[in-house]
Short mmCIF file of C-alpha atoms in Angstrom, two decimals:
data_model
loop_
_atom_site.label_atom_id
_atom_site.label_comp_id
_atom_site.label_asym_id
_atom_site.label_seq_id
_atom_site.Cartn_x
_atom_site.Cartn_y
_atom_site.Cartn_z
CA GLN A 1257 130.13 92.49 51.24
CA SER A 1258 129.07 89.71 53.53
CA LEU A 1259 125.58 88.75 54.61
CA MET A 1260 124.98 88.25 58.29
CA ILE A 1261 121.95 86.25 59.35
CA ILE A 1262 120.86 86.81 62.92
CA LEU A 1263 118.55 84.28 64.49
CA ASN A 1264 116.29 85.66 67.19
CA PRO A 1265 116.53 83.29 70.16
CA THR A 1266 113.09 84.37 71.35
CA ILE A 1267 111.37 82.87 68.31
CA THR A 1268 109.82 79.47 68.98
CA PHE A 1269 109.13 77.22 66.04
CA ILE A 1270 105.87 75.36 66.61
CA LYS A 1271 105.34 72.11 64.80
CA LYS A 1272 101.73 71.58 63.82
CA ILE A 1273 100.20 68.50 65.35
CA THR A 1274 98.55 66.38 62.70
CA MET A 1275 95.02 65.18 63.40
CA LYS A 1276 94.98 61.49 64.25
CA LEU A 1277 92.09 59.02 64.13
CA ILE A 1278 92.34 55.91 66.28
CA ILE A 1279 90.43 53.06 64.68
CA GLY A 1280 89.93 49.31 65.06
CA ASN A 1281 90.24 46.55 62.48
CA GLN A 1282 88.96 47.92 59.20
CA ASN A 1283 87.38 44.60 58.36
CA TYR A 1284 85.15 44.61 61.42
CA SER A 1285 84.95 48.03 63.10
CA SER A 1286 81.74 49.66 61.93
CA TRP A 1287 82.08 52.45 64.50
CA SER A 1288 85.52 53.35 63.10
CA LEU A 1289 84.24 53.45 59.52
CA ARG A 1290 81.82 56.30 60.18
CA PRO A 1291 84.22 59.15 61.03
CA TRP A 1292 86.91 57.68 58.77
CA ILE A 1293 84.66 57.87 55.70
CA LEU A 1294 83.52 61.40 56.58
CA LEU A 1295 87.12 62.62 56.79
CA LYS A 1296 88.09 60.84 53.58
CA TYR A 1297 85.06 61.95 51.59
CA TYR A 1298 85.73 65.60 52.40
CA ASN A 1299 89.51 65.25 51.86
CA ILE A 1300 90.43 66.26 55.40
CA SER A 1301 94.02 65.29 56.14
CA PHE A 1302 94.61 62.96 59.08
CA GLN A 1303 96.82 60.16 60.27
CA GLN A 1304 95.29 56.90 61.37
CA HIS A 1305 96.39 54.52 64.06
CA ARG A 1306 94.86 51.06 64.01
CA ILE A 1307 94.40 49.03 67.18
CA LYS A 1308 93.82 45.31 66.72
CA LEU A 1309 90.61 44.52 68.55
CA PHE A 1310 90.18 41.59 70.98
CA THR A 1311 93.88 40.91 71.34
CA ASP A 1312 95.97 40.62 74.49
CA ASP A 1313 97.53 44.03 73.86
CA MET A 1314 94.31 45.86 73.04
CA PHE A 1315 93.65 47.58 76.38
CA SER A 1316 97.28 48.49 77.02
CA GLU A 1317 97.41 50.17 73.61
CA MET A 1318 94.05 51.85 74.12
CA SER A 1319 95.21 53.31 77.44
CA GLU A 1320 97.34 55.85 75.57
CA TYR A 1321 94.57 57.06 73.28
CA CYS A 1322 91.09 55.94 74.30
CA PRO A 1323 89.51 57.37 77.49
CA ASN A 1324 86.66 54.85 77.34
CA ASN A 1325 88.71 51.90 76.05
CA LYS A 1326 86.82 51.97 72.78
CA VAL A 1327 87.44 53.10 69.22
CA PRO A 1328 87.20 55.42 67.39
CA VAL A 1329 88.94 58.38 69.01
CA LEU A 1330 89.95 61.57 67.22
CA ILE A 1331 92.96 63.51 68.50
CA ASP A 1332 93.25 67.03 67.14
CA ASN A 1333 95.87 69.39 68.62
CA ASN A 1334 95.70 67.55 71.95
CA ILE A 1335 91.89 67.60 71.98
CA LYS A 1336 90.45 64.11 72.31
CA ILE A 1337 86.99 63.32 70.98
CA TRP A 1338 85.58 59.85 71.36
CA ASP A 1339 82.37 58.25 70.15
CA SER A 1340 81.69 58.25 66.41
CA LEU A 1341 78.83 60.76 66.50
CA ALA A 1342 80.77 63.22 68.65
CA ILE A 1343 83.73 62.94 66.27
CA CYS A 1344 81.56 63.59 63.20
CA GLU A 1345 79.95 66.60 64.87
CA TYR A 1346 83.38 67.98 65.80
CA VAL A 1347 84.73 67.52 62.28
CA ASN A 1348 81.62 69.13 60.83
CA GLU A 1349 81.94 72.18 63.08
CA GLN A 1350 85.70 72.67 62.97
CA TYR A 1351 86.55 71.73 59.37
CA LEU A 1352 83.39 71.70 57.24
CA SER A 1353 81.53 74.85 58.32
CA GLY A 1354 78.45 72.73 58.98
CA LYS A 1355 78.09 71.34 55.44
CA ALA A 1356 78.03 67.69 56.59
CA TRP A 1357 74.40 68.20 57.65
CA PRO A 1358 71.57 69.24 55.31
CA GLU A 1359 71.04 73.00 55.13
CA GLN A 1360 67.24 72.98 55.45
CA THR A 1361 66.07 72.88 59.09
CA GLU A 1362 63.53 70.08 58.69
CA GLN A 1363 65.96 67.89 56.76
CA LYS A 1364 68.73 68.58 59.25
CA ALA A 1365 66.43 67.52 62.08
CA LEU A 1366 65.56 64.30 60.24
CA ALA A 1367 69.22 63.56 59.51
CA ARG A 1368 70.17 64.02 63.16
CA SER A 1369 67.24 61.88 64.27
CA ILE A 1370 68.10 58.92 62.06
CA CYS A 1371 71.75 59.13 63.10
CA ALA A 1372 70.73 59.03 66.75
CA GLU A 1373 68.44 56.07 66.00
CA MET A 1374 71.31 54.26 64.28
CA HIS A 1375 73.56 55.10 67.18
CA SER A 1376 71.29 53.62 69.85
CA ASN A 1377 69.20 50.95 68.14
CA PHE A 1378 69.18 47.91 65.83
CA PHE A 1379 70.74 45.52 68.33
CA ALA A 1380 69.49 42.35 66.61
CA LEU A 1381 71.02 43.45 63.31
CA ARG A 1382 74.34 44.23 64.99
CA ASP A 1383 74.42 40.87 66.77
CA GLU A 1384 73.30 38.65 63.90
CA MET A 1385 74.98 40.50 61.03
CA PRO A 1386 78.33 41.82 62.25
CA MET A 1387 80.22 43.92 59.74
CA ASN A 1388 82.74 41.77 57.89
CA CYS A 1389 84.07 43.42 54.76
CA ARG A 1390 85.98 40.31 53.66
CA ARG A 1391 82.97 38.03 53.91
CA LEU A 1392 81.99 36.22 50.70
CA PRO A 1393 78.47 37.60 50.12
CA SER A 1394 75.80 35.04 50.94
CA PRO A 1395 72.43 35.07 52.73
CA ILE A 1396 71.85 33.79 56.26
CA ASN A 1397 68.84 32.95 58.37
CA TYR A 1398 68.02 35.63 60.92
CA SER A 1399 65.45 36.33 63.61
CA ASP A 1400 62.20 38.26 63.44
CA ASP A 1401 63.83 40.98 65.52
CA CYS A 1402 66.58 41.30 62.93
CA GLN A 1403 63.98 41.45 60.16
CA ASN A 1404 62.23 44.25 62.05
CA ASP A 1405 65.52 46.17 62.18
CA ILE A 1406 66.02 45.63 58.44
CA ASP A 1407 62.49 46.80 57.67
CA ARG A 1408 62.91 49.92 59.76
CA ILE A 1409 66.21 50.84 58.11
CA ILE A 1410 64.77 50.34 54.63
CA ASN A 1411 61.83 52.52 55.64
CA ILE A 1412 64.22 55.26 56.78
CA TRP A 1413 66.16 55.12 53.53
CA GLU A 1414 63.03 55.15 51.38
CA GLU A 1415 61.70 58.21 53.22
CA CYS A 1416 64.96 60.09 52.77
CA LEU A 1417 65.57 59.04 49.17
CA HIS A 1418 62.04 60.03 48.20
CA LYS A 1419 62.85 63.63 49.20
CA SER A 1420 66.46 63.68 48.03
CA ASN A 1421 67.47 65.40 44.82
CA GLY A 1422 70.73 63.49 44.58
CA GLU A 1423 72.25 60.06 45.04
CA PHE A 1424 72.59 60.40 48.81
CA LEU A 1425 70.02 60.41 51.61
CA PHE A 1426 69.92 64.23 51.72
CA ASP A 1427 70.97 65.58 48.29
CA LYS A 1428 74.67 65.55 49.24
CA PHE A 1429 76.91 63.31 51.33
CA THR A 1430 76.17 63.93 55.00
CA ILE A 1431 76.89 62.40 58.39
CA ALA A 1432 73.73 60.34 57.86
CA ASP A 1433 75.32 58.55 54.89
CA ALA A 1434 78.48 57.96 56.92
CA PHE A 1435 76.43 56.52 59.76
CA TYR A 1436 74.48 54.09 57.60
CA LEU A 1437 77.42 52.95 55.45
CA PRO A 1438 78.26 50.06 57.83
CA VAL A 1439 74.67 48.85 57.42
CA ILE A 1440 75.00 49.06 53.66
CA SER A 1441 78.12 46.93 53.99
CA ARG A 1442 76.16 44.41 56.06
CA PHE A 1443 73.24 44.31 53.63
CA SER A 1444 75.72 43.61 50.83
CA SER A 1445 77.64 40.94 52.75
CA TYR A 1446 74.49 39.08 53.80
CA GLN A 1447 72.62 39.71 50.54
CA VAL A 1448 69.61 41.35 52.13
CA LYS A 1449 66.85 41.96 49.59
CA VAL A 1450 65.95 45.64 49.21
CA PRO A 1451 63.71 47.73 46.93
CA GLU A 1452 65.18 48.98 43.65
CA LYS A 1453 65.70 52.59 44.74
CA VAL A 1454 67.44 51.44 47.91
CA SER A 1455 69.58 49.07 45.85
CA CYS A 1456 70.71 52.00 43.64
CA TYR A 1457 71.61 54.00 46.74
CA MET A 1458 73.60 51.10 48.15
CA LYS A 1459 75.49 50.56 44.89
CA HIS A 1460 76.40 54.24 44.75
CA MET A 1461 77.69 54.22 48.32
CA LEU A 1462 79.65 51.00 47.86
CA SER A 1463 81.30 52.42 44.74
CA LEU A 1464 82.64 55.55 46.46
CA PRO A 1465 86.44 55.68 46.02
CA CYS A 1466 86.92 56.36 49.72
CA TYR A 1467 84.90 53.27 50.64
CA GLN A 1468 86.83 51.20 48.12
CA ALA A 1469 90.02 52.34 49.85
CA TRP A 1470 88.59 51.10 53.16
CA ILE A 1471 87.74 47.75 51.57
CA LYS A 1472 91.23 47.42 50.12
CA ALA A 1473 92.75 48.01 53.56
CA SER A 1474 90.37 45.52 55.18
CA GLN A 1475 91.40 42.83 52.69
CA GLN A 1476 95.05 43.30 53.63
CA GLU A 1477 94.39 42.60 57.29
CA ILE A 1478 95.09 39.09 58.53
CA GLU A 1479 93.39 39.18 61.95
CA GLU A 1480 90.17 37.29 62.49
CA ILE A 1481 87.53 37.92 65.14
CA SER A 1482 85.74 34.60 65.50
CA ASN A 1483 82.33 35.88 66.64
CA ALA A 1484 82.17 38.21 63.61
CA GLU A 1485 82.76 35.37 61.17
CA VAL A 1486 79.12 34.42 60.56
#
């Protein structure tokens, strides 16, 4: 007997499109770190494409991926989501069944509020303490406005940690932790003095395996952005 295999010509084989995250330099791009760390922490599979920021080819490369000529951008089955908060919300809804926000309504409202505040505020801190993962930790002199930003962030963390039953801002790792991780990196790089409980929170976040993977990648980069080398 012989076996005949008949292939149906009407069957179309569809190749799944892998989710892709477009990021900037891992040493400097705080906006890219936020969705990247959320995806990594929750073990969501994705490819990453890194665009070297402030180079001659930056905008031509961004034209293929980035509608607003900025990173990060998430591409998922031909859907493009840009802006770090929009990406985190999308990932939370589509892949995490909402678990990247606190479950309790009041805590969820607080988490969203502090993420929005981080998203639209703290300009002095951003300007005077740019994220630089390779920087040899050392203190700098900074303005009163920057000190006000630091004080406000510490106040936010203390309020959240006081209510938290875990090592994160809201019992478990949430979008809020992802959003404030670049600030934790800054506080470490510039040796900002913080209260003991905040220091414990920072150490826990900096020790996360997914963040250590980000640091390792940043150390392998060779590009330098001069205005971020404070």
